[in-house]
Short mmCIF file of C-alpha atoms and ligand atoms in Angstrom, two decimals:
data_model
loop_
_atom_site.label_atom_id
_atom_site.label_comp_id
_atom_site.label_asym_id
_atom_site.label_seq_id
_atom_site.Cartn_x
_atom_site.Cartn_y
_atom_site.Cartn_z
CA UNK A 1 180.10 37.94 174.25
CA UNK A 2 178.68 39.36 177.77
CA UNK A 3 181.82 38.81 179.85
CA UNK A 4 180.67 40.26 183.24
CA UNK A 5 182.67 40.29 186.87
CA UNK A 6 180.64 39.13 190.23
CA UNK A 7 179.83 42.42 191.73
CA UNK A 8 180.63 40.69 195.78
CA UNK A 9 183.79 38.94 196.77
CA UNK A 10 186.79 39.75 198.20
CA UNK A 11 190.11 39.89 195.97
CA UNK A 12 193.35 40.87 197.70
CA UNK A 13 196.45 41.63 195.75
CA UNK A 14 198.97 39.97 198.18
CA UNK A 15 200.38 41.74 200.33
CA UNK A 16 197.62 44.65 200.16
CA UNK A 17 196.05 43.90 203.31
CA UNK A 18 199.41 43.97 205.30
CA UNK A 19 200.67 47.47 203.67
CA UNK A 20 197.35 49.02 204.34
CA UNK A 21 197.49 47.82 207.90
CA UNK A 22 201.08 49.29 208.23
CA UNK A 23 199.78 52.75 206.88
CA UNK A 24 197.32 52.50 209.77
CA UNK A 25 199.10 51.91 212.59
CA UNK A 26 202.06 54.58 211.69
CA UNK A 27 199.14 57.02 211.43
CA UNK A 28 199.40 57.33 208.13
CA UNK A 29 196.02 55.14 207.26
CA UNK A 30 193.26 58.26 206.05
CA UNK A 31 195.96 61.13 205.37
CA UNK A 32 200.14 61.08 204.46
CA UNK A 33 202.83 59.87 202.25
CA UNK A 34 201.06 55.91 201.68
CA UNK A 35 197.99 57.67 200.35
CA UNK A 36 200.05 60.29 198.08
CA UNK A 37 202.19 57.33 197.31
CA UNK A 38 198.87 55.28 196.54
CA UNK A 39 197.23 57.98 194.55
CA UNK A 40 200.30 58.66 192.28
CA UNK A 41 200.56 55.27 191.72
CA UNK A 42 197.42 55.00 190.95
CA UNK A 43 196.91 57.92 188.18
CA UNK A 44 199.88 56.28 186.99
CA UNK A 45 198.64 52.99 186.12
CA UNK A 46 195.27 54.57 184.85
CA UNK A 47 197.40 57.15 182.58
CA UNK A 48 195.68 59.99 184.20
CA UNK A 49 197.35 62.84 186.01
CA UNK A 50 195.63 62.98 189.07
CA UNK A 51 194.25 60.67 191.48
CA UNK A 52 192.77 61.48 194.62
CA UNK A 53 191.25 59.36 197.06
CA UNK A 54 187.72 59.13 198.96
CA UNK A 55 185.89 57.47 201.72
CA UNK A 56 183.33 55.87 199.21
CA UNK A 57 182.24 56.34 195.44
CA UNK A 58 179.20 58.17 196.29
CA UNK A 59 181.57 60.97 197.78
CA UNK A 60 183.81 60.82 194.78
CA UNK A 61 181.06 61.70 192.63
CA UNK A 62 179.48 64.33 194.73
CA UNK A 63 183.60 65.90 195.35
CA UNK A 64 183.32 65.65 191.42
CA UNK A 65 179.88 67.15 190.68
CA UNK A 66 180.51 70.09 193.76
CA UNK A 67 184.07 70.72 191.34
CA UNK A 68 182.27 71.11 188.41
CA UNK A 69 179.90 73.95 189.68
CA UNK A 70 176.93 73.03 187.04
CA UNK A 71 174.04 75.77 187.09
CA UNK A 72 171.90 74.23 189.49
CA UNK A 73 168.75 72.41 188.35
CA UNK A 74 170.88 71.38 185.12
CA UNK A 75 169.86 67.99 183.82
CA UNK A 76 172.30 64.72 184.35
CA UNK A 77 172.01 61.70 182.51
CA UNK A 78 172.37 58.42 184.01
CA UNK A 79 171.79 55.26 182.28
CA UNK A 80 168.47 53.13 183.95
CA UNK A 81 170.01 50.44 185.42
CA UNK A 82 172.80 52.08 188.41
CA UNK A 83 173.07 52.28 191.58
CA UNK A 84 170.90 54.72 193.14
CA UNK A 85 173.01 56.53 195.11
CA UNK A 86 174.95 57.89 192.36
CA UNK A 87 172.07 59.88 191.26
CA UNK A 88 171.01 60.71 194.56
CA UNK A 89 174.08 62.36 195.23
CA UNK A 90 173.23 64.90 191.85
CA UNK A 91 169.68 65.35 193.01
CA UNK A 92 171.15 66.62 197.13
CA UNK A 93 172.90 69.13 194.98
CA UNK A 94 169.86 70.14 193.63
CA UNK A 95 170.40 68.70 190.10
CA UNK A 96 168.04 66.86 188.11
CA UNK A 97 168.67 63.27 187.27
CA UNK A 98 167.57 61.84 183.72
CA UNK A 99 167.45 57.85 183.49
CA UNK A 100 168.01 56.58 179.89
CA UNK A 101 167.98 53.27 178.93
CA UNK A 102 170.31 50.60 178.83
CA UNK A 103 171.29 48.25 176.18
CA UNK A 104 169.87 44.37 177.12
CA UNK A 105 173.11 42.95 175.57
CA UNK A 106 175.71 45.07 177.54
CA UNK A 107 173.53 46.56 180.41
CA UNK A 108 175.11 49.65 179.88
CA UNK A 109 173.50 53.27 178.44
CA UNK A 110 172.52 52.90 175.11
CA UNK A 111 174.56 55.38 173.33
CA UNK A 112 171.36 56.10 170.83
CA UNK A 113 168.92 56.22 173.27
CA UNK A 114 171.61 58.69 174.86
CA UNK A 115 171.67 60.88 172.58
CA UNK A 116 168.08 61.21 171.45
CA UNK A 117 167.65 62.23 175.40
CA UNK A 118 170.00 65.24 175.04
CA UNK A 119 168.15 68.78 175.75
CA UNK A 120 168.98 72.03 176.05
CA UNK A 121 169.24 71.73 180.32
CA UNK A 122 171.27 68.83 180.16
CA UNK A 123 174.73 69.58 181.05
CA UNK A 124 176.17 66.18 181.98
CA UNK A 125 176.36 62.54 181.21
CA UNK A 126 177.57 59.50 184.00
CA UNK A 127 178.28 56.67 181.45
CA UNK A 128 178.56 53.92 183.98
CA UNK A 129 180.72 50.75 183.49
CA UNK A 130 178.43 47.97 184.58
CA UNK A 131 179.46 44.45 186.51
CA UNK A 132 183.18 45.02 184.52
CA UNK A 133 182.00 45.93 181.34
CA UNK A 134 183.14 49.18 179.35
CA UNK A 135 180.49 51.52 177.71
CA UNK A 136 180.80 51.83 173.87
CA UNK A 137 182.67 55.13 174.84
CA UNK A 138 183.16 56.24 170.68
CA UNK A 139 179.13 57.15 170.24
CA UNK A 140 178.43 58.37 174.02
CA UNK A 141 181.74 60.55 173.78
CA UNK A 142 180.79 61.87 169.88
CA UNK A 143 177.66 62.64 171.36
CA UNK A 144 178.14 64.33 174.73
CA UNK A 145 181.49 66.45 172.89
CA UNK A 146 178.85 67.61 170.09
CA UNK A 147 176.57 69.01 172.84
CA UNK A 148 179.15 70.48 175.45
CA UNK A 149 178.21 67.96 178.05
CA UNK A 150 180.68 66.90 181.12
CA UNK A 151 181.37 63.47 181.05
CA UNK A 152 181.91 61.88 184.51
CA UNK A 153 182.76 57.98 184.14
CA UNK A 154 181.44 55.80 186.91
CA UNK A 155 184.33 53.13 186.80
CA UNK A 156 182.99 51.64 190.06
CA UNK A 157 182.78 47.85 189.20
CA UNK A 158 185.10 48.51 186.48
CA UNK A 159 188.84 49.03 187.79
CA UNK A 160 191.16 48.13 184.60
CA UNK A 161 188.41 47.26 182.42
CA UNK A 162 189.71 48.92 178.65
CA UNK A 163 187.31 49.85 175.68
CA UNK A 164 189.93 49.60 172.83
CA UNK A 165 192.37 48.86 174.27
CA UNK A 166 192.47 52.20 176.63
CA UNK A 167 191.59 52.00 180.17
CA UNK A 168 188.12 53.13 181.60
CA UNK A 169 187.99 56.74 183.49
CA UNK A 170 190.63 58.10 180.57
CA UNK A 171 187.42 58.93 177.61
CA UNK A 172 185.73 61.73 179.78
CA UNK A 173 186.38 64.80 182.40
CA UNK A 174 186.33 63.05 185.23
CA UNK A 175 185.68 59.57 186.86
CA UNK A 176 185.46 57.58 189.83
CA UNK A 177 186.25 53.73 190.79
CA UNK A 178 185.97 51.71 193.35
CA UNK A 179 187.69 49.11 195.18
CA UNK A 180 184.75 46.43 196.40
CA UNK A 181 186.69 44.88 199.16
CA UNK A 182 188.48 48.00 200.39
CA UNK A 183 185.65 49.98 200.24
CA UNK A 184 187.76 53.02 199.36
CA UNK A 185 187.70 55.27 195.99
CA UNK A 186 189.40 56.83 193.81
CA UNK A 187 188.71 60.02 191.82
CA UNK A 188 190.63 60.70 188.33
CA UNK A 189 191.21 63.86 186.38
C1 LIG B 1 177.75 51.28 189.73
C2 LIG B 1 178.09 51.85 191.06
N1 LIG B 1 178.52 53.12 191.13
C3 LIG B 1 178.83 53.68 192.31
C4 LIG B 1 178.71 52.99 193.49
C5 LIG B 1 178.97 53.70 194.79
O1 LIG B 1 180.01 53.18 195.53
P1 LIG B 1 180.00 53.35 197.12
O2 LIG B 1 179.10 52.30 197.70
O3 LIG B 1 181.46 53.18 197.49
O4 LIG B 1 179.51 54.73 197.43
C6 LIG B 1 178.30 51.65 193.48
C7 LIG B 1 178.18 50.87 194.72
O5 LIG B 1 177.71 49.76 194.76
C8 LIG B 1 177.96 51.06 192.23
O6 LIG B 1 177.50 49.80 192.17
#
């Protein structure tokens, strides 16, 4: 069953608003203690090891992809259906974004289609966690390991979401999520 989240709509944790307010006005709002507070907390409750923040998802990919140090022009998949500044930020680093095609019943990349779209330039896949839903991470991950490729989970509308009971942003390299009403972004590693 298709169990998606409303992509607009502010949700506060309470209490949230007030704390991030405090950081602000001790200074402490963009650099400081709150945010290495926040982004240990944070890895924490994702089980990674790092977290660290960002100004918006975009730039948490592009930090990401920059990291990675790909040969330029190398291929990145994307599934069809995104949000198309994700790939733009791969094709301003002079990569070359591949769109594959999404499965109708989850709107996320169709892990066959996925792999049948895997060439020799392709160094990278962005499985994307669409409107709450997780990816069917066991394929996409078989195939990208079985062909080297860097997997970089867009977890944008997809904070806490789990595939098997594990939480998205903890199957690949890499990944980045988003809080809507913040606006602010996290990068995991
Ligand atoms: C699927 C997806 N990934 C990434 C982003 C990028 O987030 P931001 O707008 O914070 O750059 C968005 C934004 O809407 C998105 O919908």
């Amino acid at each position: 069953m298709i169990r998606t989240i409303a992509r607009y709509g502010a949700r506060h944790v309470s209490g949230s608003m007030l704390a991030a307010l405090k950081a602000v006005f001790r200074g402490d709002g963009l650099r400081g203690s709150s945010i290495q507070e926040f982004e240990k907390q944070f890895a924490a409750y994702h089980g990674m090891q790092h977290a660290l923040s960002a100004s918006y998802g975009r730039m948490a990919f592009y930090y990401t992809l920059k990291a990675l140090d790909l040969p330029r022009d190398s291929e990145i998949i994307f599934p069809a259906l995104t949000f198309w500044a994700v790939p733009e930020m791969a094709r301003a680093l002079g990569f070359r974004p591949k769109f594959v095609d999404i499965d109708p019943g989850t709107f996320n990349l169709d892990p066959a289609k996925f792999d049948v779209a895997i060439t020799p330039d392709t160094r990278a896949v962005v499985p994307t966690h669409l409107y709450g839903q997780p990816c069917d991470m066991d394929p996409i991950m078989a195939s990208a390991r079985a062909h080297g490729l860097v997997v970089v989970e867009d977890c944008a509308h997809a904070l806490g979401a789990t595939y098997k009971g594990r939480k998205v942003g903890a199957f690949g390299d890499a990944a980045f999520l988003r809080s809507t009403s913040h606006r602010s972004s996290v990068i995991t590693i």
